[in-house]
Amino acid sequence: MSNVRLPGVTAESDTPRRVLLAPSLLASDFTRLGDELQAIAGADWAHVDVMDGQFVPNISFGLPILAAARAASPLFMDVHLMIDRPERYLKDFADAGADGLTVHVESTPHIHRAVQQIRELGKKAGVTLNPGTPLETLRPVLPDVDLVLIMSVNPGFGGQKFIPHSLDRIRTVRRWLDELGSSAELQVDGGVGPTNARAVVAAGASNLVAGSAVFGPGGAQAGLERLREALK
Ligand code: DX5
Ligand code: ZN
C-alpha cells in the first residue's frame, strides 16, 4: 500500500502522518470505469459514493457498479452509504465487494447496531455526519469504529466548495481519537484538492477523498500526482 509522508511540515502536528488517498469514483467517466480504476492504481483506496435520492437529493449508483469496480481493481473499496436505513443493505454491499462501509449518524436511529453489523460482516466500519450535525452525535461510537469521516460539504454532489469550518471539526475529532488511543482513519470528504490538502492533513486527517480534483483535466493519474505533490 503506497502512502505519503509529510516531513514535519504541519504546524499543528509534530509527527509526520501517513496519508491515504481515496479518489471518489463519482467524478470518474463511467463509460471507462475499468480504465479510470487503472489510472488510480497508485492510490490507496477507491471511494464509492452511494446515494438513494432520499437521504440526499441525488441518486448515484449502487450494487452492480460496486461489483464491477471490485472485479476491475484490487484497491480497497471504501463505500460511503448516503442512504436511509443503511442497515437494510449492509450485507448486500459487503457481498458486492465493499472492504469498508461508512454510515451516516442521521440515516438510522441505530447507528451503533449498524456499526456492529458491519464488523460482524468482517468489514471496516466507518461513521460519518453532515456538516450541520453536532459532532457529539458520533462520539459514543468512536471506540467501536475503524474510520470517522468528516463531511466538508453537504453530501449529495461532487464538485462543491470545501466548508472552511470543517477544519475545526477535524481538529476536534483528531483530539478525541488521540485521547482514546484510537488508530481509526480520520477521513475528509468534499472539496478537497491540492490547494487545501495540506491544511486538512495538518488539522488531523489521515485519509483524503477527492473526486473532481483527481478525475479532472489531464486524467486521473495526473490528478492524483498533483494531490501527492501538494502533500510533499
Ligand atoms: C459528496 C460525496 C463525495 C464527492 C466528493 O456527497 O460524498 O465523495 O464525490 O467530490 P469532490 O471531491 O469533487 O468534492
Ligand atoms: Zn463520499
Short mmCIF file of C-alpha atoms and ligand atoms in Angstrom, two decimals:
data_model
loop_
_atom_site.label_atom_id
_atom_site.label_comp_id
_atom_site.label_asym_id
_atom_site.label_seq_id
_atom_site.Cartn_x
_atom_site.Cartn_y
_atom_site.Cartn_z
CA MET A 1 0.00 0.00 0.00
CA SER A 2 1.58 3.30 -1.05
CA ASN A 3 1.25 6.37 1.07
CA VAL A 4 2.54 9.89 1.51
CA ARG A 5 4.64 11.08 4.42
CA LEU A 6 4.65 14.67 5.48
CA PRO A 7 8.16 15.61 6.56
CA GLY A 8 7.30 17.67 9.58
CA VAL A 9 5.51 20.34 7.59
CA THR A 10 2.48 20.69 9.76
CA ALA A 11 2.33 23.46 12.30
CA GLU A 12 -0.30 21.55 14.22
CA SER A 13 1.12 18.05 14.39
CA ASP A 14 4.74 17.42 15.29
CA THR A 15 4.95 13.89 13.93
CA PRO A 16 4.65 13.22 10.20
CA ARG A 17 1.39 11.48 9.46
CA ARG A 18 0.93 8.96 6.65
CA VAL A 19 -1.93 9.99 4.40
CA LEU A 20 -4.11 7.65 2.38
CA LEU A 21 -5.66 8.98 -0.83
CA ALA A 22 -9.14 7.81 -1.84
CA PRO A 23 -10.27 9.08 -5.25
CA SER A 24 -14.07 9.25 -5.49
CA LEU A 25 -15.41 7.28 -8.44
CA LEU A 26 -18.41 9.60 -8.56
CA ALA A 27 -16.31 12.02 -10.63
CA SER A 28 -14.96 9.34 -12.97
CA ASP A 29 -16.07 8.61 -16.53
CA PHE A 30 -18.43 5.65 -16.04
CA THR A 31 -18.15 4.65 -19.71
CA ARG A 32 -14.48 3.92 -18.95
CA LEU A 33 -14.69 2.70 -15.36
CA GLY A 34 -12.05 0.00 -15.85
CA ASP A 35 -9.59 2.50 -17.35
CA GLU A 36 -10.33 5.03 -14.63
CA LEU A 37 -9.59 2.42 -11.95
CA GLN A 38 -6.37 1.61 -13.77
CA ALA A 39 -5.45 5.31 -13.75
CA ILE A 40 -5.83 5.44 -9.95
CA ALA A 41 -3.98 2.17 -9.35
CA GLY A 42 -1.37 4.22 -7.45
CA ALA A 43 -3.98 5.45 -4.97
CA ASP A 44 -4.69 3.74 -1.67
CA TRP A 45 -8.45 3.34 -1.71
CA ALA A 46 -11.32 3.80 -4.16
CA HIS A 47 -14.17 5.82 -2.64
CA VAL A 48 -17.62 4.68 -3.76
CA ASP A 49 -20.48 7.16 -3.20
CA VAL A 50 -23.88 5.50 -2.99
CA MET A 51 -26.89 7.89 -2.99
CA ASP A 52 -30.55 6.93 -2.81
CA GLY A 53 -32.45 10.14 -3.64
CA GLN A 54 -33.95 10.05 -0.12
CA PHE A 55 -31.19 10.65 2.38
CA VAL A 56 -29.58 13.01 -0.14
CA PRO A 57 -31.24 14.84 -3.05
CA ASN A 58 -29.40 12.86 -5.70
CA ILE A 59 -29.15 9.30 -6.98
CA SER A 60 -25.73 7.97 -7.98
CA PHE A 61 -25.25 4.22 -8.33
CA GLY A 62 -25.43 1.07 -6.28
CA LEU A 63 -24.57 -2.60 -6.02
CA PRO A 64 -23.83 -3.53 -9.67
CA ILE A 65 -21.38 -0.66 -10.13
CA LEU A 66 -19.60 -1.56 -6.90
CA ALA A 67 -19.39 -5.18 -8.07
CA ALA A 68 -17.97 -4.05 -11.43
CA ALA A 69 -15.38 -1.82 -9.74
CA ARG A 70 -14.46 -4.65 -7.36
CA ALA A 71 -13.92 -7.02 -10.27
CA ALA A 72 -11.76 -4.47 -12.10
CA SER A 73 -9.47 -3.34 -9.28
CA PRO A 74 -7.66 -4.65 -6.21
CA LEU A 75 -7.97 -1.27 -4.43
CA PHE A 76 -9.68 -1.15 -1.03
CA MET A 77 -13.34 -0.41 -1.85
CA ASP A 78 -14.41 2.32 0.57
CA VAL A 79 -18.19 2.56 0.34
CA HIS A 80 -19.89 5.74 1.58
CA LEU A 81 -23.57 5.00 2.07
CA MET A 82 -25.72 8.11 1.67
CA ILE A 83 -28.94 6.13 2.03
CA ASP A 84 -31.77 5.93 4.55
CA ARG A 85 -31.64 2.99 6.98
CA PRO A 86 -28.38 1.60 5.59
CA GLU A 87 -28.63 -1.47 7.85
CA ARG A 88 -31.07 -2.91 5.28
CA TYR A 89 -28.29 -3.17 2.70
CA LEU A 90 -25.05 -3.73 4.59
CA LYS A 91 -24.80 -7.41 3.73
CA ASP A 92 -25.57 -6.74 0.07
CA PHE A 93 -22.79 -4.17 -0.17
CA ALA A 94 -20.40 -6.48 1.65
CA ASP A 95 -21.27 -9.28 -0.77
CA ALA A 96 -20.81 -6.93 -3.73
CA GLY A 97 -17.21 -6.28 -2.71
CA ALA A 98 -17.04 -3.48 -0.14
CA ASP A 99 -13.98 -3.57 2.10
CA GLY A 100 -15.22 -0.73 4.28
CA LEU A 101 -18.73 0.61 4.84
CA THR A 102 -19.40 4.10 6.18
CA VAL A 103 -22.82 5.05 7.53
CA HIS A 104 -24.30 8.42 8.49
CA VAL A 105 -25.47 9.04 12.05
CA GLU A 106 -28.51 10.86 10.58
CA SER A 107 -29.57 7.90 8.44
CA THR A 108 -30.57 5.47 11.18
CA PRO A 109 -31.80 5.53 14.79
CA HIS A 110 -29.46 2.58 15.41
CA ILE A 111 -26.02 3.80 14.48
CA HIS A 112 -24.25 1.56 16.99
CA ARG A 113 -26.07 -1.52 15.76
CA ALA A 114 -25.17 -0.62 12.17
CA VAL A 115 -21.51 -0.34 13.14
CA GLN A 116 -21.69 -3.72 14.90
CA GLN A 117 -23.30 -5.28 11.83
CA ILE A 118 -20.53 -4.01 9.58
CA ARG A 119 -17.89 -5.54 11.84
CA GLU A 120 -19.82 -8.81 12.04
CA LEU A 121 -19.66 -8.90 8.24
CA GLY A 122 -15.88 -8.72 8.59
CA LYS A 123 -15.64 -5.23 7.06
CA LYS A 124 -14.12 -1.97 8.29
CA ALA A 125 -16.77 0.12 9.99
CA GLY A 126 -16.96 3.85 9.34
CA VAL A 127 -19.22 6.53 10.76
CA THR A 128 -19.93 9.98 9.36
CA LEU A 129 -22.16 13.02 9.70
CA ASN A 130 -23.31 16.05 7.73
CA PRO A 131 -21.63 19.44 8.22
CA GLY A 132 -24.64 20.72 10.21
CA THR A 133 -24.81 17.78 12.61
CA PRO A 134 -23.20 18.19 16.05
CA LEU A 135 -20.02 16.15 16.45
CA GLU A 136 -21.25 14.85 19.78
CA THR A 137 -23.66 12.56 17.87
CA LEU A 138 -20.83 10.31 16.78
CA ARG A 139 -18.79 10.42 19.96
CA PRO A 140 -20.45 7.41 21.64
CA VAL A 141 -19.46 5.07 18.79
CA LEU A 142 -15.87 6.29 18.39
CA PRO A 143 -14.35 3.39 20.38
CA ASP A 144 -16.01 0.92 18.01
CA VAL A 145 -15.18 2.30 14.56
CA ASP A 146 -12.32 1.88 12.12
CA LEU A 147 -12.96 5.17 10.37
CA VAL A 148 -14.52 8.55 11.05
CA LEU A 149 -15.48 10.61 8.03
CA ILE A 150 -15.84 14.36 8.39
CA MET A 151 -18.01 15.66 5.56
CA SER A 152 -16.65 19.00 4.40
CA VAL A 153 -19.58 19.63 2.02
CA ASN A 154 -23.25 18.72 2.27
CA PRO A 155 -23.41 15.21 0.84
CA GLY A 156 -25.14 14.60 -2.47
CA PHE A 157 -22.95 16.11 -5.15
CA GLY A 158 -19.34 16.21 -6.27
CA GLY A 159 -17.54 19.42 -7.15
CA GLN A 160 -18.71 21.57 -4.22
CA LYS A 161 -16.63 24.05 -2.24
CA PHE A 162 -14.89 22.95 0.96
CA ILE A 163 -16.64 24.42 4.04
CA PRO A 164 -13.81 26.17 5.95
CA HIS A 165 -15.03 25.49 9.50
CA SER A 166 -14.67 21.77 8.73
CA LEU A 167 -11.06 22.25 9.83
CA ASP A 168 -12.21 22.84 13.41
CA ARG A 169 -14.32 19.70 13.27
CA ILE A 170 -11.35 17.68 12.05
CA ARG A 171 -9.21 19.04 14.92
CA THR A 172 -11.84 18.10 17.49
CA VAL A 173 -12.24 14.54 16.25
CA ARG A 174 -8.46 14.15 15.97
CA ARG A 175 -8.22 15.10 19.64
CA TRP A 176 -10.99 12.67 20.64
CA LEU A 177 -9.37 9.80 18.70
CA ASP A 178 -5.97 10.54 20.19
CA GLU A 179 -7.45 10.65 23.70
CA LEU A 180 -8.96 7.22 23.09
CA GLY A 181 -5.69 5.90 21.70
CA SER A 182 -7.65 5.02 18.57
CA SER A 183 -5.89 4.35 15.29
CA ALA A 184 -9.12 4.81 13.30
CA GLU A 185 -8.73 6.60 9.99
CA LEU A 186 -9.84 10.23 10.06
CA GLN A 187 -11.18 10.77 6.56
CA VAL A 188 -12.30 14.05 4.98
CA ASP A 189 -14.65 14.21 2.01
CA GLY A 190 -15.80 17.15 -0.11
CA GLY A 191 -13.96 19.93 -1.90
CA VAL A 192 -10.52 18.51 -1.09
CA GLY A 193 -7.76 19.25 -3.60
CA PRO A 194 -4.18 20.46 -3.99
CA THR A 195 -4.92 23.91 -2.54
CA ASN A 196 -6.23 22.72 0.82
CA ALA A 197 -4.94 19.14 1.25
CA ARG A 198 -2.04 20.18 3.49
CA ALA A 199 -4.28 22.21 5.78
CA VAL A 200 -6.71 19.30 6.05
CA VAL A 201 -3.90 16.93 7.00
CA ALA A 202 -2.39 19.48 9.39
CA ALA A 203 -5.76 19.64 11.16
CA GLY A 204 -5.57 15.89 11.74
CA ALA A 205 -6.86 13.99 8.71
CA SER A 206 -5.21 10.71 7.75
CA ASN A 207 -7.30 9.95 4.70
CA LEU A 208 -8.42 12.25 1.88
CA VAL A 209 -11.30 11.67 -0.51
CA ALA A 210 -11.06 13.64 -3.75
CA GLY A 211 -13.37 13.42 -6.74
CA SER A 212 -13.17 16.38 -9.09
CA ALA A 213 -9.58 17.16 -8.05
CA VAL A 214 -8.44 13.71 -9.23
CA PHE A 215 -10.70 12.96 -12.20
CA GLY A 216 -10.10 16.36 -13.75
CA PRO A 217 -8.50 17.62 -16.93
CA GLY A 218 -5.44 15.63 -17.92
CA GLY A 219 -6.68 12.38 -16.46
CA ALA A 220 -6.81 10.75 -13.06
CA GLN A 221 -3.16 9.73 -12.90
CA ALA A 222 -2.10 13.37 -13.25
CA GLY A 223 -4.78 14.46 -10.78
CA LEU A 224 -3.53 12.00 -8.19
CA GLU A 225 0.04 13.16 -8.80
CA ARG A 226 -0.95 16.82 -8.22
CA LEU A 227 -2.51 15.83 -4.91
CA ARG A 228 0.57 13.91 -3.81
CA GLU A 229 2.82 16.81 -4.82
CA ALA A 230 0.70 19.19 -2.75
CA LEU A 231 1.29 16.98 0.29
CA LYS A 232 5.09 16.88 -0.06
C1 DX5 B 1 -20.36 14.01 -1.82
C2 DX5 B 1 -19.53 12.75 -1.89
C3 DX5 B 1 -18.11 13.00 -2.18
C4 DX5 B 1 -17.83 13.60 -3.53
C5 DX5 B 1 -16.56 14.38 -3.43
O1 DX5 B 1 -21.65 13.66 -1.45
O2 DX5 B 1 -19.61 12.07 -0.65
O3 DX5 B 1 -17.35 11.81 -2.01
O4 DX5 B 1 -17.71 12.64 -4.55
O5 DX5 B 1 -16.38 15.10 -4.59
P1 DX5 B 1 -15.38 16.33 -4.68
O6 DX5 B 1 -14.03 15.84 -4.29
O7 DX5 B 1 -15.46 16.72 -6.11
O8 DX5 B 1 -15.88 17.39 -3.75
ZN ZN B 2 -18.20 10.38 -0.29
#
